[in-house]
Coordinates of C-alpha atoms (C1' of nucleotides) in Angstrom, one line a residue:
Chain A
M1 CA 5.4 -3.6 -15.3
K2 CA 4.1 -7.0 -14.2
T3 CA 6.0 -9.7 -12.5
K4 CA 4.2 -13.0 -12.8
D5 CA 5.8 -15.2 -10.3
F6 CA 2.7 -17.3 -9.5
D7 CA 2.4 -20.9 -10.5
T8 CA -0.4 -23.2 -9.5
R9 CA 1.6 -26.3 -9.2
D10 CA 4.3 -24.6 -7.1
F11 CA 1.6 -23.2 -5.1
L12 CA 0.0 -26.5 -4.1
Q13 CA 3.3 -28.3 -3.8
T14 CA 4.8 -25.8 -1.4
G15 CA 6.1 -27.7 1.6
V16 CA 3.7 -27.6 4.4
E17 CA 6.6 -27.3 6.7
D18 CA 7.2 -23.8 5.5
L19 CA 3.7 -22.6 5.9
L20 CA 1.7 -21.4 9.0
P21 CA -1.0 -24.0 9.4
S22 CA -4.7 -23.1 9.2
V23 CA -4.3 -19.5 8.1
S24 CA -5.0 -18.2 4.6
V25 CA -5.3 -14.8 3.1
D26 CA -7.9 -13.6 0.5
C27 CA -7.7 -10.3 -1.3
V28 CA -10.7 -8.3 -2.6
I29 CA -8.9 -6.2 -5.2
F30 CA -10.8 -3.2 -6.5
G31 CA -10.1 -1.3 -9.8
F32 CA -11.9 1.4 -11.6
H33 CA -12.3 1.4 -15.4
E34 CA -14.6 3.1 -17.8
G35 CA -17.0 4.3 -15.2
T36 CA -17.4 1.1 -13.2
L37 CA -15.8 -0.6 -10.2
K38 CA -14.3 -3.9 -10.9
I39 CA -12.9 -6.8 -8.8
L40 CA -10.0 -8.9 -9.8
L41 CA -10.6 -12.7 -9.8
N42 CA -8.6 -15.7 -10.7
K43 CA -9.5 -19.1 -11.9
F44 CA -7.6 -22.4 -12.0
K45 CA -8.1 -23.8 -15.5
F46 CA -8.7 -27.3 -14.3
H47 CA -11.2 -26.2 -11.7
G48 CA -13.5 -23.7 -13.4
T49 CA -14.6 -21.7 -10.4
W50 CA -13.6 -18.1 -10.0
M51 CA -12.1 -17.2 -6.7
L52 CA -10.5 -14.3 -4.9
P53 CA -6.7 -14.1 -5.3
G54 CA -5.4 -15.6 -2.2
G55 CA -2.6 -17.6 -0.6
F56 CA -0.9 -18.7 2.5
V57 CA 1.4 -17.3 5.1
Y58 CA 5.0 -18.4 5.7
K59 CA 6.0 -19.3 9.2
K60 CA 8.3 -16.4 9.4
E61 CA 6.2 -13.9 7.7
D62 CA 3.7 -11.3 9.0
V63 CA 0.2 -11.9 7.8
D64 CA 0.2 -8.3 6.4
D65 CA 3.4 -9.1 4.5
A66 CA 1.8 -12.2 3.1
A67 CA -1.1 -10.2 1.8
Y68 CA 1.3 -7.8 0.1
R69 CA 3.3 -10.7 -1.4
I70 CA 0.2 -12.4 -2.7
L71 CA -1.0 -9.1 -4.2
K72 CA 2.3 -8.6 -5.9
S73 CA 2.5 -12.1 -7.2
R74 CA -0.9 -11.7 -9.0
T75 CA -0.8 -8.1 -10.1
G76 CA 2.9 -7.3 -10.2
L77 CA 2.1 -4.2 -8.1
D78 CA 4.1 -2.9 -5.2
K79 CA 3.0 -0.4 -2.6
V80 CA -0.7 -0.7 -3.2
Y81 CA -3.3 0.4 -0.6
L82 CA -4.1 -2.8 1.3
E83 CA -6.2 -3.1 4.5
Q84 CA -7.2 -6.1 6.6
F85 CA -10.9 -6.0 7.2
H86 CA -12.2 -9.3 8.7
L87 CA -11.3 -12.8 9.7
F88 CA -13.5 -15.5 8.3
G89 CA -13.4 -18.3 10.8
N90 CA -16.4 -20.6 10.4
H91 CA -15.3 -24.2 10.8
N92 CA -17.2 -25.4 7.8
R93 CA -16.3 -22.5 5.4
T94 CA -13.6 -24.6 3.7
N95 CA -15.3 -26.9 1.2
I96 CA -13.2 -30.0 1.6
Q97 CA -14.8 -31.8 -1.4
E98 CA -14.1 -28.8 -3.6
N99 CA -10.5 -28.8 -2.6
E100 CA -10.2 -32.5 -3.1
K101 CA -11.5 -32.1 -6.6
I102 CA -8.8 -29.5 -7.2
L103 CA -6.1 -31.7 -5.9
N104 CA -7.2 -34.7 -7.9
Q105 CA -6.9 -32.7 -11.1
I106 CA -3.2 -32.0 -10.5
D107 CA -0.4 -34.5 -10.6
M108 CA 1.0 -34.1 -7.2
G109 CA 3.8 -36.6 -7.6
S110 CA 4.4 -38.8 -4.6
E111 CA 2.3 -36.9 -2.1
K112 CA -0.8 -38.7 -0.9
P113 CA -3.7 -36.4 -1.7
E114 CA -5.9 -37.7 1.2
H115 CA -3.6 -36.2 3.8
H116 CA -2.6 -33.1 1.8
W117 CA -2.5 -29.9 3.9
F118 CA -4.8 -28.3 1.4
L119 CA -7.6 -30.5 2.7
N120 CA -7.4 -29.1 6.2
R121 CA -9.5 -26.4 7.6
F122 CA -8.4 -22.8 7.1
V123 CA -9.4 -19.5 8.6
S124 CA -9.1 -16.7 6.1
V125 CA -7.9 -13.2 6.7
G126 CA -9.8 -10.8 4.3
Y127 CA -7.9 -7.8 2.8
Y128 CA -9.3 -5.2 0.5
A129 CA -7.0 -3.5 -2.0
F130 CA -7.3 -0.5 -4.3
V131 CA -5.1 -0.6 -7.4
E132 CA -4.7 1.3 -10.5
Y133 CA -6.6 -0.6 -13.1
S134 CA -4.4 0.1 -16.1
K135 CA -1.3 -1.2 -14.3
V136 CA -2.6 -4.7 -13.9
E137 CA -1.9 -7.1 -16.7
V138 CA -4.7 -9.6 -16.9
Y139 CA -3.9 -12.9 -18.6
T140 CA -4.9 -16.4 -19.6
A141 CA -1.9 -18.5 -18.9
D142 CA -0.9 -22.1 -18.4
G143 CA -3.0 -23.0 -15.4
E144 CA -4.7 -19.8 -14.6
D145 CA -6.9 -17.0 -15.7
L146 CA -6.8 -13.5 -14.1
R147 CA -9.7 -11.2 -15.0
W148 CA -11.5 -8.1 -13.9
H149 CA -15.2 -8.6 -13.1
H150 CA -17.8 -5.9 -13.0
I151 CA -18.8 -5.5 -9.3
D152 CA -22.4 -6.1 -10.2
E153 CA -21.6 -9.2 -12.2
I154 CA -19.6 -11.4 -9.8
P155 CA -20.3 -15.1 -10.6
Q156 CA -20.7 -17.8 -8.0
L157 CA -17.3 -18.1 -6.4
Y158 CA -15.3 -20.7 -4.6
S159 CA -16.1 -21.3 -0.9
D160 CA -17.4 -18.3 0.9
H161 CA -15.7 -15.8 -1.4
N162 CA -19.0 -14.1 -2.4
K163 CA -19.6 -13.4 1.3
I164 CA -16.1 -12.0 1.7
I165 CA -16.7 -9.5 -1.1
E166 CA -20.0 -8.5 0.5
K167 CA -18.3 -8.0 3.8
A168 CA -15.5 -6.0 2.2
I169 CA -18.0 -3.6 0.6
L170 CA -20.0 -3.2 3.9
T171 CA -16.8 -2.4 5.7
I172 CA -15.7 0.1 3.1
R173 CA -19.1 1.7 3.2
S174 CA -19.1 2.1 7.0
Q175 CA -15.6 3.5 7.1
I176 CA -15.7 5.5 3.9
G177 CA -14.8 8.7 5.7
N178 CA -11.4 7.3 6.6
I179 CA -10.6 5.5 3.4
P180 CA -8.9 7.3 0.5
I181 CA -10.8 5.3 -2.0
G182 CA -10.8 7.9 -4.8
Y183 CA -7.2 8.8 -4.2
E184 CA -6.1 5.2 -4.7
L185 CA -8.5 4.2 -7.5
L186 CA -8.5 7.1 -9.8
P187 CA -5.7 8.2 -12.2
E188 CA -3.8 11.4 -11.6
K189 CA -6.5 13.5 -13.4
F190 CA -10.1 12.6 -13.1
A191 CA -13.6 14.0 -13.6
M192 CA -15.8 14.6 -10.6
T193 CA -18.4 12.1 -12.0
E194 CA -15.8 9.4 -11.8
L195 CA -15.2 10.0 -8.1
R196 CA -19.0 10.2 -7.5
I197 CA -19.6 6.9 -9.3
I198 CA -17.2 5.2 -6.9
Y199 CA -19.2 6.4 -3.9
E200 CA -22.5 5.6 -5.6
T201 CA -21.3 2.1 -6.2
I202 CA -20.1 1.5 -2.7
F203 CA -23.4 3.0 -1.2
N204 CA -25.4 1.4 -4.0
K205 CA -27.5 4.5 -4.5
K206 CA -27.5 7.7 -6.5
L207 CA -25.9 10.8 -4.9
D208 CA -26.8 14.4 -5.8
R209 CA -23.9 15.5 -8.1
R210 CA -24.0 19.1 -6.9
N211 CA -24.0 18.4 -3.2
F212 CA -21.4 15.7 -3.7
Q213 CA -19.0 18.0 -5.6
R214 CA -19.4 20.7 -2.9
K215 CA -18.6 18.3 -0.1
M216 CA -15.6 16.9 -1.9
L217 CA -14.1 20.3 -2.7
S218 CA -14.8 21.5 0.9
T219 CA -12.2 19.1 2.2
G220 CA -9.5 21.1 0.4
L221 CA -7.8 17.9 -0.7
I222 CA -8.9 18.2 -4.3
N223 CA -7.7 20.7 -6.8
K224 CA -9.7 21.9 -9.7
L225 CA -7.5 21.9 -12.9
D226 CA -7.5 24.2 -15.9
E227 CA -8.2 21.3 -18.1
T228 CA -11.2 19.5 -19.4
S229 CA -11.8 16.1 -21.0
K230 CA -14.5 14.7 -23.1
K231 CA -13.6 11.2 -22.2
W232 CA -16.6 10.7 -20.0
G233 CA -20.1 11.8 -21.0
I234 CA -21.4 14.1 -23.6
K235 CA -20.1 17.5 -22.6
S236 CA -16.5 18.0 -21.7
A237 CA -15.9 17.9 -18.0
T238 CA -13.5 19.7 -15.7
L239 CA -10.6 17.6 -14.5
F240 CA -9.5 17.5 -10.9
S241 CA -6.5 16.1 -9.0
F242 CA -5.8 15.2 -5.4
N243 CA -3.5 17.5 -3.5
K244 CA -1.0 14.7 -2.6
E245 CA 0.8 16.7 0.1
K246 CA -2.3 17.6 1.9
Y247 CA -3.6 14.2 1.4
E248 CA -0.7 12.4 2.9
H249 CA -0.7 14.8 5.8
A250 CA -4.5 14.3 6.4
K251 CA -4.1 10.5 6.3
D252 CA -2.0 10.6 9.4
S253 CA -4.4 12.7 11.4
E254 CA -7.3 11.1 13.2
N255 CA -9.9 13.2 11.3
A256 CA -12.1 11.8 8.6
L257 CA -11.0 12.6 5.1
F258 CA -14.5 12.3 3.6
D259 CA -17.9 11.0 4.5
Chain B
M1 CA -24.3 -17.2 38.2
K2 CA -20.8 -18.0 37.4
T3 CA -19.5 -21.2 35.9
K4 CA -15.8 -21.5 36.5
D5 CA -14.8 -24.3 34.2
F6 CA -11.3 -22.9 33.4
D7 CA -8.2 -24.7 34.6
T8 CA -4.7 -23.7 33.7
R9 CA -3.3 -27.2 33.6
D10 CA -6.2 -28.6 31.5
F11 CA -5.7 -25.6 29.3
L12 CA -2.1 -26.3 28.5
Q13 CA -2.5 -30.0 28.4
T14 CA -5.3 -30.0 25.9
G15 CA -4.4 -32.4 23.1
V16 CA -3.0 -30.5 20.2
E17 CA -4.8 -32.8 17.9
D18 CA -8.1 -31.2 19.0
L19 CA -7.0 -27.7 18.4
L20 CA -6.8 -25.6 15.2
P21 CA -3.1 -24.9 14.9
S22 CA -1.7 -21.3 14.8
V23 CA -4.9 -19.6 15.8
S24 CA -5.7 -18.0 19.1
V25 CA -8.4 -15.7 20.5
D26 CA -8.0 -12.8 22.9
C27 CA -10.8 -10.9 24.5
V28 CA -10.8 -7.3 25.6
I29 CA -13.7 -7.4 28.1
F30 CA -15.1 -4.0 29.2
G31 CA -17.1 -3.4 32.3
F32 CA -18.4 -0.2 33.9
H33 CA -18.3 0.4 37.7
E34 CA -18.4 3.4 40.0
G35 CA -17.9 5.8 37.2
T36 CA -15.0 4.3 35.3
L37 CA -14.5 1.9 32.5
K38 CA -12.6 -1.3 33.4
I39 CA -11.0 -4.1 31.6
L40 CA -10.9 -7.7 32.8
L41 CA -7.5 -9.3 32.9
N42 CA -6.2 -12.6 34.2
K43 CA -2.8 -13.8 35.5
F44 CA -1.3 -17.2 35.9
K45 CA 0.1 -17.3 39.4
F46 CA 3.4 -18.9 38.4
H47 CA 3.9 -16.4 35.7
G48 CA 3.1 -13.0 37.1
T49 CA 2.2 -11.2 34.0
W50 CA -1.3 -10.0 33.4
M51 CA -2.9 -10.9 30.1
L52 CA -6.1 -10.7 28.2
P53 CA -8.4 -13.6 28.7
G54 CA -7.8 -15.8 25.7
G55 CA -7.7 -19.3 24.4
F56 CA -7.7 -21.5 21.4
V57 CA -10.1 -22.8 18.8
Y58 CA -11.2 -26.4 18.4
K59 CA -10.9 -27.9 15.0
K60 CA -14.6 -28.3 14.7
E61 CA -15.5 -24.9 16.2
D62 CA -16.2 -21.6 14.6
V63 CA -13.8 -18.9 15.7
D64 CA -16.7 -16.8 16.9
D65 CA -18.0 -19.7 19.0
A66 CA -14.5 -20.1 20.5
A67 CA -14.6 -16.5 21.6
Y68 CA -18.0 -17.0 23.2
R69 CA -16.8 -20.2 24.9
I70 CA -13.7 -18.5 26.2
L71 CA -15.7 -15.6 27.5
K72 CA -18.1 -17.9 29.3
S73 CA -15.3 -19.9 30.8
R74 CA -13.8 -16.8 32.4
T75 CA -16.9 -14.8 33.3
G76 CA -19.6 -17.3 33.5
L77 CA -21.6 -15.1 31.3
D78 CA -23.7 -16.2 28.3
K79 CA -25.1 -14.0 25.6
V80 CA -22.8 -11.1 26.0
Y81 CA -22.1 -8.5 23.3
L82 CA -19.0 -9.8 21.5
E83 CA -17.5 -8.5 18.3
Q84 CA -14.4 -9.4 16.4
F85 CA -12.3 -6.4 15.6
H86 CA -8.8 -7.3 14.2
L87 CA -6.4 -10.1 13.5
F88 CA -3.0 -9.7 15.0
G89 CA -0.6 -11.6 12.7
N90 CA 3.0 -10.3 13.1
H91 CA 5.3 -13.3 13.0
N92 CA 7.2 -12.2 16.0
R93 CA 4.3 -11.3 18.2
T94 CA 4.5 -14.5 20.2
N95 CA 7.3 -14.3 22.7
I96 CA 8.6 -17.8 22.6
Q97 CA 10.9 -17.3 25.6
E98 CA 8.0 -16.1 27.6
N99 CA 5.9 -19.1 26.7
E100 CA 8.8 -21.4 27.5
K101 CA 9.0 -19.9 31.0
I102 CA 5.4 -20.5 31.5
L103 CA 5.7 -24.2 30.4
N104 CA 8.7 -24.8 32.5
Q105 CA 6.8 -23.7 35.6
I106 CA 4.1 -26.3 35.1
D107 CA 4.5 -30.0 35.5
M108 CA 3.5 -31.2 32.1
G109 CA 4.0 -34.9 32.8
S110 CA 5.5 -36.9 30.0
E111 CA 5.3 -34.2 27.3
K112 CA 8.5 -32.8 26.0
P113 CA 8.3 -29.0 26.5
E114 CA 10.7 -28.2 23.7
H115 CA 8.2 -29.3 21.1
H116 CA 5.0 -28.3 22.9
W117 CA 2.4 -26.6 20.6
F118 CA 2.4 -23.7 23.0
L119 CA 5.8 -22.7 21.7
N120 CA 4.7 -22.3 18.1
R121 CA 3.7 -19.1 16.5
F122 CA 0.0 -18.0 16.8
V123 CA -2.0 -15.3 15.1
S124 CA -4.6 -13.9 17.4
V125 CA -8.1 -12.9 16.6
G126 CA -9.1 -9.9 18.8
Y127 CA -12.6 -9.6 20.2
Y128 CA -14.1 -6.9 22.3
A129 CA -16.9 -7.6 24.8
F130 CA -19.2 -5.5 26.9
V131 CA -20.4 -7.2 30.1
E132 CA -22.4 -6.2 33.1
Y133 CA -19.7 -5.6 35.7
S134 CA -21.7 -6.8 38.7
K135 CA -22.4 -10.2 37.1
V136 CA -18.7 -11.1 36.8
E137 CA -17.3 -12.9 39.9
V138 CA -13.6 -12.0 40.1
Y139 CA -11.4 -14.5 42.0
T140 CA -8.0 -15.6 43.2
A141 CA -7.9 -19.3 42.7
D142 CA -5.6 -22.2 42.4
G143 CA -3.5 -21.2 39.5
E144 CA -5.1 -18.0 38.4
D145 CA -6.2 -14.5 39.2
L146 CA -9.1 -12.7 37.5
R147 CA -9.4 -9.0 38.2
W148 CA -10.8 -5.8 36.8
H149 CA -8.3 -3.1 35.9
H150 CA -9.1 0.6 35.5
I151 CA -8.7 1.4 31.8
D152 CA -6.1 4.1 32.6
E153 CA -4.1 1.8 34.8
I154 CA -3.4 -1.2 32.6
P155 CA 0.0 -2.7 33.5
Q156 CA 2.5 -4.1 31.1
L157 CA 0.8 -7.1 29.7
Y158 CA 1.9 -10.4 28.1
S159 CA 3.0 -10.3 24.5
D160 CA 1.3 -7.6 22.4
H161 CA -1.8 -7.4 24.6
N162 CA -1.4 -3.7 25.4
K163 CA -1.5 -3.0 21.6
I164 CA -4.6 -5.2 21.3
I165 CA -6.4 -3.1 23.9
E166 CA -5.2 0.1 22.2
K167 CA -6.6 -1.2 18.8
A168 CA -9.9 -2.2 20.4
I169 CA -10.4 1.3 21.8
L170 CA -9.5 2.9 18.5
T171 CA -12.0 0.6 16.7
I172 CA -14.8 1.3 19.2
R173 CA -14.1 5.0 18.9
S174 CA -14.3 5.0 15.1
Q175 CA -17.5 2.9 15.1
I176 CA -19.2 4.3 18.1
G177 CA -22.2 5.2 16.1
N178 CA -23.0 1.6 15.5
I179 CA -22.0 0.1 18.8
P180 CA -24.6 -0.1 21.6
I181 CA -21.9 0.5 24.2
G182 CA -24.1 2.2 26.8
Y183 CA -26.9 -0.3 26.4
E184 CA -24.5 -3.2 27.0
L185 CA -22.4 -1.7 29.8
L186 CA -24.9 0.1 32.0
P187 CA -27.4 -1.4 34.4
E188 CA -31.2 -1.2 33.7
K189 CA -31.4 2.3 35.3
F190 CA -28.6 4.8 34.9
A191 CA -27.8 8.5 35.2
M192 CA -26.9 10.4 32.0
T193 CA -23.5 11.2 33.5
E194 CA -22.7 7.6 33.6
L195 CA -23.5 7.2 29.9
R196 CA -21.5 10.3 29.2
I197 CA -18.4 9.1 31.1
I198 CA -18.3 6.0 28.8
Y199 CA -18.2 8.2 25.8
E200 CA -15.7 10.5 27.3
T201 CA -13.4 7.6 28.2
I202 CA -13.6 6.2 24.7
F203 CA -12.9 9.5 23.1
N204 CA -10.5 10.5 25.8
K205 CA -12.0 14.0 26.1
K206 CA -14.6 16.0 27.9
L207 CA -18.0 16.3 26.3
D208 CA -20.6 19.1 27.0
R209 CA -23.1 17.4 29.3
R210 CA -26.1 19.5 28.0
N211 CA -25.4 18.8 24.3
F212 CA -24.6 15.2 25.0
Q213 CA -27.9 14.7 26.8
R214 CA -29.8 16.4 24.0
K215 CA -28.2 14.2 21.4
M216 CA -28.8 11.0 23.3
L217 CA -32.4 11.7 23.9
S218 CA -33.0 12.8 20.3
T219 CA -32.4 9.2 19.2
G220 CA -35.6 8.2 20.9
L221 CA -34.0 5.1 22.3
I222 CA -33.7 6.3 25.8
N223 CA -36.5 6.9 28.3
K224 CA -36.5 9.4 31.1
L225 CA -37.7 7.7 34.3
D226 CA -39.7 9.2 37.1
E227 CA -36.9 8.3 39.4
T228 CA -33.8 9.9 40.8
S229 CA -30.7 8.6 42.5
K230 CA -28.1 10.2 44.6
K231 CA -25.6 7.5 43.9
W232 CA -23.5 9.7 41.6
G233 CA -22.5 13.2 42.4
I234 CA -23.8 15.7 44.8
K235 CA -27.3 16.4 43.7
S236 CA -29.7 13.6 43.0
A237 CA -29.8 12.8 39.3
T238 CA -32.6 11.7 37.0
L239 CA -32.4 8.1 36.0
F240 CA -32.9 6.8 32.4
S241 CA -33.4 3.5 30.8
F242 CA -33.0 2.2 27.3
N243 CA -36.1 1.4 25.3
K244 CA -35.2 -2.2 24.6
E245 CA -37.8 -2.8 21.9
K246 CA -36.8 0.2 19.9
Y247 CA -33.2 -0.6 20.5
E248 CA -33.4 -4.1 19.2
H249 CA -35.3 -2.9 16.2
A250 CA -32.7 -0.1 15.5
K251 CA -29.8 -2.5 15.8
D252 CA -31.0 -4.5 12.8
S253 CA -31.3 -1.4 10.6
E254 CA -28.3 0.0 8.8
N255 CA -28.6 3.3 10.5
A256 CA -26.3 4.6 13.2
L257 CA -27.6 4.4 16.7
F258 CA -25.4 7.1 18.1
D259 CA -22.4 9.1 17.1
Chain C
dT1 C1' -34.2 19.6 -31.6
dC2 C1' -33.9 17.1 -27.8
dA3 C1' -32.0 14.2 -24.4
dA4 C1' -28.1 13.7 -21.5
dA5 C1' -24.3 15.4 -19.0
dA6 C1' -22.1 19.3 -16.9
dG7 C1' -21.5 24.2 -14.6
dT8 C1' -23.3 27.2 -11.2
dG9 C1' -26.1 28.7 -7.4
dT10 C1' -30.0 29.4 -3.5
dT11 C1' -32.5 28.2 0.4
dG12 C1' -34.8 26.0 4.4
dG13 C1' -34.2 23.0 8.0
dA14 C1' -31.6 20.1 11.0
dA15 C1' -27.9 19.4 13.8
dA16 C1' -23.9 20.6 16.2
dT17 C1' -21.7 24.0 19.3
dA18 C1' -21.2 27.4 22.6
dC19 C1' -22.8 29.4 26.4
dA20 C1' -26.1 31.2 30.9
dC21 C1' -28.7 30.7 34.7
dC22 C1' -30.8 28.6 38.5
dC23 C1' -31.3 24.7 41.9
dA24 C1' -29.9 21.2 45.4
dT25 C1' -26.5 19.4 48.5
dG26 C1' -22.3 18.4 51.2
dT27 C1' -18.4 20.6 53.4
Chain D
dA1 C1' -21.0 30.7 51.7
dC2 C1' -19.4 28.2 48.2
dA3 C1' -17.9 24.6 45.3
dT4 C1' -19.8 20.8 42.8
dG5 C1' -22.8 18.6 39.9
dG6 C1' -27.5 18.6 37.9
dG7 C1' -31.8 20.6 35.3
dT8 C1' -33.3 23.5 31.7
dG9 C1' -33.1 26.7 27.8
dT10 C1' -31.3 29.8 23.9
dA11 C1' -28.4 31.9 20.2
dT12 C1' -25.3 31.0 16.6
dT13 C1' -23.2 28.6 13.2
dT14 C1' -22.4 25.0 10.3
dC15 C1' -23.9 21.4 7.6
dC16 C1' -26.9 18.9 4.6
dA17 C1' -30.6 18.0 1.5
dA18 C1' -33.6 19.5 -1.9
dC19 C1' -34.1 21.9 -5.8
dA20 C1' -33.7 25.4 -10.8
dC21 C1' -31.7 27.2 -14.5
dT22 C1' -28.4 27.4 -18.2
dT23 C1' -24.8 25.5 -21.5
dT24 C1' -22.7 22.1 -24.5
dT25 C1' -22.9 18.4 -27.6
dG26 C1' -24.0 13.8 -29.7
dA27 C1' -27.7 11.4 -31.8

DNA sequence: TCAAAAGTGTTGGAAATACACCCATGT
DNA sequence: ACATGGGTGTATTTCCAACACTTTTGA
């Protein structure tokens, strides 16, 4: 399922000559589990600060492709829903001291840390991704931790990564009508409450469950199943599924899917 | 009014050591004149291809600030409405041959063209801007032309600049409710038809003038004036103005201004 | 037995849409 | 006189928000 091909030391020893200078990529990866939205964060053991899974761009690589590659290297997942949402370009957003600390804690061999490319300024291209929670294998390995964090309990992160998450949520909120967030985050079969919780989390407010259900069903993209589940809540709830064909077709049109 | 501090030779001879590598900025600058939307383009005399006004980012400069600086250097305008909308990061978007041609047509002194920074790959941060048409002084100067182009008559542009314009319009269209496009593009006093034409151009379809007016007035952000003008159309038309105070206040809220 | 979650409506008002008629003006 | 664009109003429909009652089931 998961292909872990990420290694901290490799990462920081990558020859600068292969990388596009000044440009980095950070991913806000959303998952849904047990009724809450979660964000995937990683942490270098020797550093201790959680951060967004990110990386750099090869000179002969599209930035979008770099984002897919980074996502795959951390989650093992291919073909996830991934969307660029903002460039973070403040000149003082990279905390040089913080990066220096990281470098000093790794044996970099012959390289002189004081001129390492990692100490230069980077702009960061922000991407948000929706992945199926259960397919991501979290781990505590050699140099790195990878963990889901509840969206309301994100710790203080490296650099401006808290702001990047904030901006991602604002962007998703303002474009929710064109973003297949439920389709990408939920399993094949789901209860309407699960879908509603996703929206409530993004908007940070309660939604009327009856009006919400009516609106969702009125799109015609969701099928009611002859099945119920007691997994969530007290009473057993009807399950629904997305009509994949209609969904794929609607995605290509200019019309909003939901709002 | 206008401060022309842009010079092609200076531009391409800027020391690479002062610039952030790999990152450029391109601006889609909109203006409204005589009932049509226009986009400001520039052209290097020795090159012959129109392009979006763009530039690079200094190492100690925020990307947003670079965009403001570039806009001011071309239009002389300060404090315009400027918004980042997308990063263009395909690895083959920079046409190296085209750039080589440009370099060869300038006397670059002692620098060796084959290793000039201008021949490297750049990602480009796209910004759109709304400016008051009449305040921009177009010119045909030493090495450069600066001209307004009708939005439906944009020529084949340098690199992927046609696609950048296309993406800018799609972005504006999808976020029109939160973009004060009329406020920024129209003069103090304007006819409702002028405002409507802006929306019709962005949406590329006719809107019902009566319903449009009702909707715009229902926001409470537009005042009807006791004045008419025959400038547009056959019959003299009522003039309107934006209620600046309410507008500034509404901008800060999360609610949509128009849609 | 009662609180919590789910199933199933109704209803009033707001907003969007479609459309009609008259007026002023330049050709 | 008529085509063009502007001013004003109405009818219809669609959408959205607010709200009520019942059922199931775990604690």
